[in-house]
Amino acid sequence: MATTVTTSTEGKVWGGGNEPMKASYGKMMMWFFIVSDALTFSGFLAAYGFSRFKFIETWPLADEVFTHFPFMHGVPAPMYYVALMTFILIFSSVTMVLAVDAGHQMKKDKVAVYMFLTIIGGLIFVGSQAWEWKNFIKGEYGAVETKGGSILQFVNKEGKRVALHEFASILPEERVQHTRSKGLWFVEEGTLPEISVAEVVDGFKANEDILVRSEKIDATTKQKIVLTREESLKMLESAKTVVEGANLKQNEYGNKLFADFFFFITGFHGFHVFSGVVINIIIFLNVLLGTYERRGSYEMVEKVGLYWHFVDLVWVFVFTFFYLV
């Protein structure tokens, strides 16, 4: 005699285990994404740490690289703007918490206000990061790269940085930019710098108050080593090209890997923030339309809140490892 067994279900989309850890299907998937993405960022930061440790003697000093602040041109403000960006992003995480709490209380207007503030904070952060990239790429002082790949910066006798255009000579020379058709192995040369190596060397010889500062850091003083006048002249004999700003091939601040990691890690995080802003805008519009009010739940706000908190937490680690340590 055959026995028929029937089972009943609760009719929910998430049937695998009936809400393990009392989390809905959407929350579980968001947590899975956060864990996998955290491993990705961990790999990036670990690679950055290994590279910095290997080239610790020539690694740029963050206090000397990130010194710009809006409307304060020429005023040294080391890390001030990065600290402000961090505060804005953390504050946006606070407004997101308030939006989630308002959602639990089914207060539509408060959810909309706090979501709007979160979006504004994210937009300010992304815009600030773009402004920081612009200054990093453009550079301020310029440097000279030797045939061995070393970066030579210039300072006065007080140890303050001196820009190339402040002492370089103006020589009647004609420079030709290599193209793919004329370059070695069909490699196209980048945009020619405004100042040539010959102009830098000639101007350096004419200004005895200028010294060369190497990219190496003194283990005792934690400052870059300034060469004597004789050592400076000898190092300039192997000067190959003028470097202005930073890109994936050249870096006036020091080791080239520093610029590579800067663009990759901060760019990857910036993409996450931009994506979060777009998602927040979509959720914000749904809040205004009353979509979640009709559903009787603001769980979508809570889901995007998890992602936003994760993005903020990652930036804390990026800020610590990349800018502070």
mmCIF file of N, CA, C and O in Angstrom, residues 63-103:
data_model
loop_
_atom_site.group_PDB
_atom_site.id
_atom_site.type_symbol
_atom_site.label_atom_id
_atom_site.label_comp_id
_atom_site.label_asym_id
_atom_site.label_seq_id
_atom_site.Cartn_x
_atom_site.Cartn_y
_atom_site.Cartn_z
ATOM 1 N N ASP A 63 52.108 62.946 3.117
ATOM 2 C CA ASP A 63 52.000 64.333 3.581
ATOM 3 C C ASP A 63 52.527 65.331 2.560
ATOM 4 O O ASP A 63 52.147 66.506 2.575
ATOM 5 N N GLU A 64 53.411 64.880 1.667
ATOM 6 C CA GLU A 64 53.965 65.760 0.644
ATOM 7 C C GLU A 64 53.211 65.673 -0.673
ATOM 8 O O GLU A 64 53.367 66.539 -1.533
ATOM 9 N N VAL A 65 52.416 64.640 -0.833
ATOM 10 C CA VAL A 65 51.683 64.440 -2.094
ATOM 11 C C VAL A 65 50.302 65.090 -2.038
ATOM 12 O O VAL A 65 49.912 65.837 -2.940
ATOM 13 N N PHE A 66 49.561 64.828 -0.968
ATOM 14 C CA PHE A 66 48.177 65.291 -0.855
ATOM 15 C C PHE A 66 48.140 66.536 0.030
ATOM 16 O O PHE A 66 47.756 66.479 1.205
ATOM 17 N N THR A 67 48.534 67.652 -0.550
ATOM 18 C CA THR A 67 48.635 68.906 0.217
ATOM 19 C C THR A 67 47.683 69.979 -0.277
ATOM 20 O O THR A 67 47.745 71.117 0.191
ATOM 21 N N HIS A 68 46.812 69.641 -1.215
ATOM 22 C CA HIS A 68 45.937 70.657 -1.800
ATOM 23 C C HIS A 68 44.630 70.778 -1.034
ATOM 24 O O HIS A 68 44.150 69.822 -0.422
ATOM 25 N N PHE A 69 44.066 71.979 -1.088
ATOM 26 C CA PHE A 69 42.753 72.248 -0.502
ATOM 27 C C PHE A 69 42.065 73.286 -1.385
ATOM 28 O O PHE A 69 42.696 74.249 -1.819
ATOM 29 N N PRO A 70 40.776 73.091 -1.690
ATOM 30 C CA PRO A 70 40.072 74.027 -2.578
ATOM 31 C C PRO A 70 40.159 75.475 -2.095
ATOM 32 O O PRO A 70 40.038 75.749 -0.900
ATOM 33 N N PHE A 71 40.396 76.377 -3.038
ATOM 34 C CA PHE A 71 40.459 77.825 -2.798
ATOM 35 C C PHE A 71 41.608 78.226 -1.866
ATOM 36 O O PHE A 71 41.619 79.325 -1.318
ATOM 37 N N MET A 72 42.574 77.334 -1.692
ATOM 38 C CA MET A 72 43.751 77.634 -0.873
ATOM 39 C C MET A 72 45.007 77.292 -1.654
ATOM 40 O O MET A 72 45.874 76.551 -1.203
ATOM 41 N N HIS A 73 45.115 77.825 -2.874
ATOM 42 C CA HIS A 73 46.247 77.504 -3.737
ATOM 43 C C HIS A 73 47.539 78.060 -3.142
ATOM 44 O O HIS A 73 47.614 79.218 -2.739
ATOM 45 N N GLY A 74 48.539 77.206 -3.083
ATOM 46 C CA GLY A 74 49.828 77.627 -2.560
ATOM 47 C C GLY A 74 49.965 77.491 -1.063
ATOM 48 O O GLY A 74 51.064 77.671 -0.519
ATOM 49 N N VAL A 75 48.872 77.190 -0.370
ATOM 50 C CA VAL A 75 48.911 77.027 1.087
ATOM 51 C C VAL A 75 49.027 75.538 1.396
ATOM 52 O O VAL A 75 48.128 74.763 1.055
ATOM 53 N N PRO A 76 50.122 75.093 2.018
ATOM 54 C CA PRO A 76 50.265 73.667 2.319
ATOM 55 C C PRO A 76 49.247 73.205 3.357
ATOM 56 O O PRO A 76 49.158 73.751 4.450
ATOM 57 N N ALA A 77 48.453 72.222 2.979
ATOM 58 C CA ALA A 77 47.437 71.674 3.884
ATOM 59 C C ALA A 77 47.487 70.159 3.787
ATOM 60 O O ALA A 77 46.595 69.523 3.204
ATOM 61 N N PRO A 78 48.538 69.544 4.335
ATOM 62 C CA PRO A 78 48.725 68.095 4.179
ATOM 63 C C PRO A 78 47.601 67.280 4.789
ATOM 64 O O PRO A 78 47.303 67.403 5.979
ATOM 65 N N MET A 79 46.951 66.497 3.956
ATOM 66 C CA MET A 79 45.916 65.542 4.359
ATOM 67 C C MET A 79 44.620 66.191 4.825
ATOM 68 O O MET A 79 43.675 65.500 5.214
ATOM 69 N N TYR A 80 44.521 67.518 4.811
ATOM 70 C CA TYR A 80 43.313 68.180 5.306
ATOM 71 C C TYR A 80 42.089 67.806 4.472
ATOM 72 O O TYR A 80 41.018 67.498 5.019
ATOM 73 N N TYR A 81 42.249 67.874 3.154
ATOM 74 C CA TYR A 81 41.092 67.620 2.296
ATOM 75 C C TYR A 81 40.693 66.146 2.313
ATOM 76 O O TYR A 81 39.509 65.815 2.269
ATOM 77 N N VAL A 82 41.684 65.258 2.401
ATOM 78 C CA VAL A 82 41.384 63.828 2.491
ATOM 79 C C VAL A 82 40.623 63.546 3.781
ATOM 80 O O VAL A 82 39.683 62.741 3.805
ATOM 81 N N ALA A 83 41.017 64.219 4.856
ATOM 82 C CA ALA A 83 40.307 64.055 6.132
ATOM 83 C C ALA A 83 38.872 64.569 6.025
ATOM 84 O O ALA A 83 37.937 63.952 6.564
ATOM 85 N N LEU A 84 38.676 65.691 5.316
ATOM 86 C CA LEU A 84 37.326 66.227 5.123
ATOM 87 C C LEU A 84 36.476 65.267 4.302
ATOM 88 O O LEU A 84 35.299 65.031 4.622
ATOM 89 N N MET A 85 37.058 64.683 3.241
ATOM 90 C CA MET A 85 36.334 63.701 2.442
ATOM 91 C C MET A 85 35.894 62.519 3.296
ATOM 92 O O MET A 85 34.760 62.029 3.175
ATOM 93 N N THR A 86 36.785 62.066 4.154
ATOM 94 C CA THR A 86 36.479 60.923 5.024
ATOM 95 C C THR A 86 35.334 61.261 5.966
ATOM 96 O O THR A 86 34.422 60.446 6.183
ATOM 97 N N PHE A 87 35.364 62.468 6.536
ATOM 98 C CA PHE A 87 34.290 62.887 7.440
ATOM 99 C C PHE A 87 32.948 62.929 6.722
ATOM 100 O O PHE A 87 31.921 62.481 7.262
ATOM 101 N N ILE A 88 32.938 63.454 5.496
ATOM 102 C CA ILE A 88 31.687 63.554 4.735
ATOM 103 C C ILE A 88 31.120 62.166 4.449
ATOM 104 O O ILE A 88 29.907 61.933 4.580
ATOM 105 N N LEU A 89 31.990 61.223 4.079
ATOM 106 C CA LEU A 89 31.514 59.877 3.767
ATOM 107 C C LEU A 89 30.983 59.179 5.022
ATOM 108 O O LEU A 89 29.952 58.498 4.969
ATOM 109 N N ILE A 90 31.674 59.351 6.142
ATOM 110 C CA ILE A 90 31.199 58.747 7.393
ATOM 111 C C ILE A 90 29.877 59.377 7.820
ATOM 112 O O ILE A 90 28.968 58.683 8.309
ATOM 113 N N PHE A 91 29.752 60.692 7.645
ATOM 114 C CA PHE A 91 28.496 61.360 7.993
ATOM 115 C C PHE A 91 27.349 60.838 7.128
ATOM 116 O O PHE A 91 26.211 60.704 7.603
ATOM 117 N N SER A 92 27.644 60.538 5.849
ATOM 118 C CA SER A 92 26.598 59.987 4.984
ATOM 119 C C SER A 92 26.167 58.611 5.464
ATOM 120 O O SER A 92 25.020 58.198 5.251
ATOM 121 N N SER A 93 27.076 57.891 6.120
ATOM 122 C CA SER A 93 26.711 56.598 6.682
ATOM 123 C C SER A 93 25.751 56.783 7.865
ATOM 124 O O SER A 93 24.842 55.965 8.076
ATOM 125 N N VAL A 94 25.940 57.873 8.616
ATOM 126 C CA VAL A 94 25.032 58.180 9.730
ATOM 127 C C VAL A 94 23.636 58.489 9.209
ATOM 128 O O VAL A 94 22.628 58.001 9.746
ATOM 129 N N THR A 95 23.532 59.291 8.159
ATOM 130 C CA THR A 95 22.222 59.611 7.590
ATOM 131 C C THR A 95 21.548 58.363 7.014
ATOM 132 O O THR A 95 20.323 58.247 7.049
ATOM 133 N N MET A 96 22.364 57.418 6.514
ATOM 134 C CA MET A 96 21.779 56.175 6.012
ATOM 135 C C MET A 96 21.194 55.349 7.161
ATOM 136 O O MET A 96 20.112 54.750 7.027
ATOM 137 N N VAL A 97 21.880 55.341 8.309
ATOM 138 C CA VAL A 97 21.341 54.653 9.493
ATOM 139 C C VAL A 97 19.998 55.266 9.898
ATOM 140 O O VAL A 97 19.034 54.552 10.224
ATOM 141 N N LEU A 98 19.928 56.589 9.871
ATOM 142 C CA LEU A 98 18.686 57.272 10.234
ATOM 143 C C LEU A 98 17.570 56.965 9.231
ATOM 144 O O LEU A 98 16.398 56.848 9.608
ATOM 145 N N ALA A 99 17.935 56.813 7.946
ATOM 146 C CA ALA A 99 16.937 56.472 6.931
ATOM 147 C C ALA A 99 16.384 55.075 7.175
ATOM 148 O O ALA A 99 15.166 54.844 7.068
ATOM 149 N N VAL A 100 17.273 54.123 7.505
ATOM 150 C CA VAL A 100 16.825 52.757 7.788
ATOM 151 C C VAL A 100 15.923 52.734 9.021
ATOM 152 O O VAL A 100 14.874 52.065 9.037
ATOM 153 N N ASP A 101 16.310 53.483 10.056
ATOM 154 C CA ASP A 101 15.497 53.530 11.271
ATOM 155 C C ASP A 101 14.125 54.144 10.996
ATOM 156 O O ASP A 101 13.098 53.663 11.500
ATOM 157 N N ALA A 102 14.103 55.197 10.172
ATOM 158 C CA ALA A 102 12.822 55.808 9.819
ATOM 159 C C ALA A 102 11.961 54.838 9.010
ATOM 160 O O ALA A 102 10.725 54.828 9.137
ATOM 161 N N GLY A 103 12.616 54.008 8.217
ATOM 162 C CA GLY A 103 11.880 53.008 7.451
ATOM 163 C C GLY A 103 11.225 51.971 8.350
ATOM 164 O O GLY A 103 10.108 51.514 8.086
#
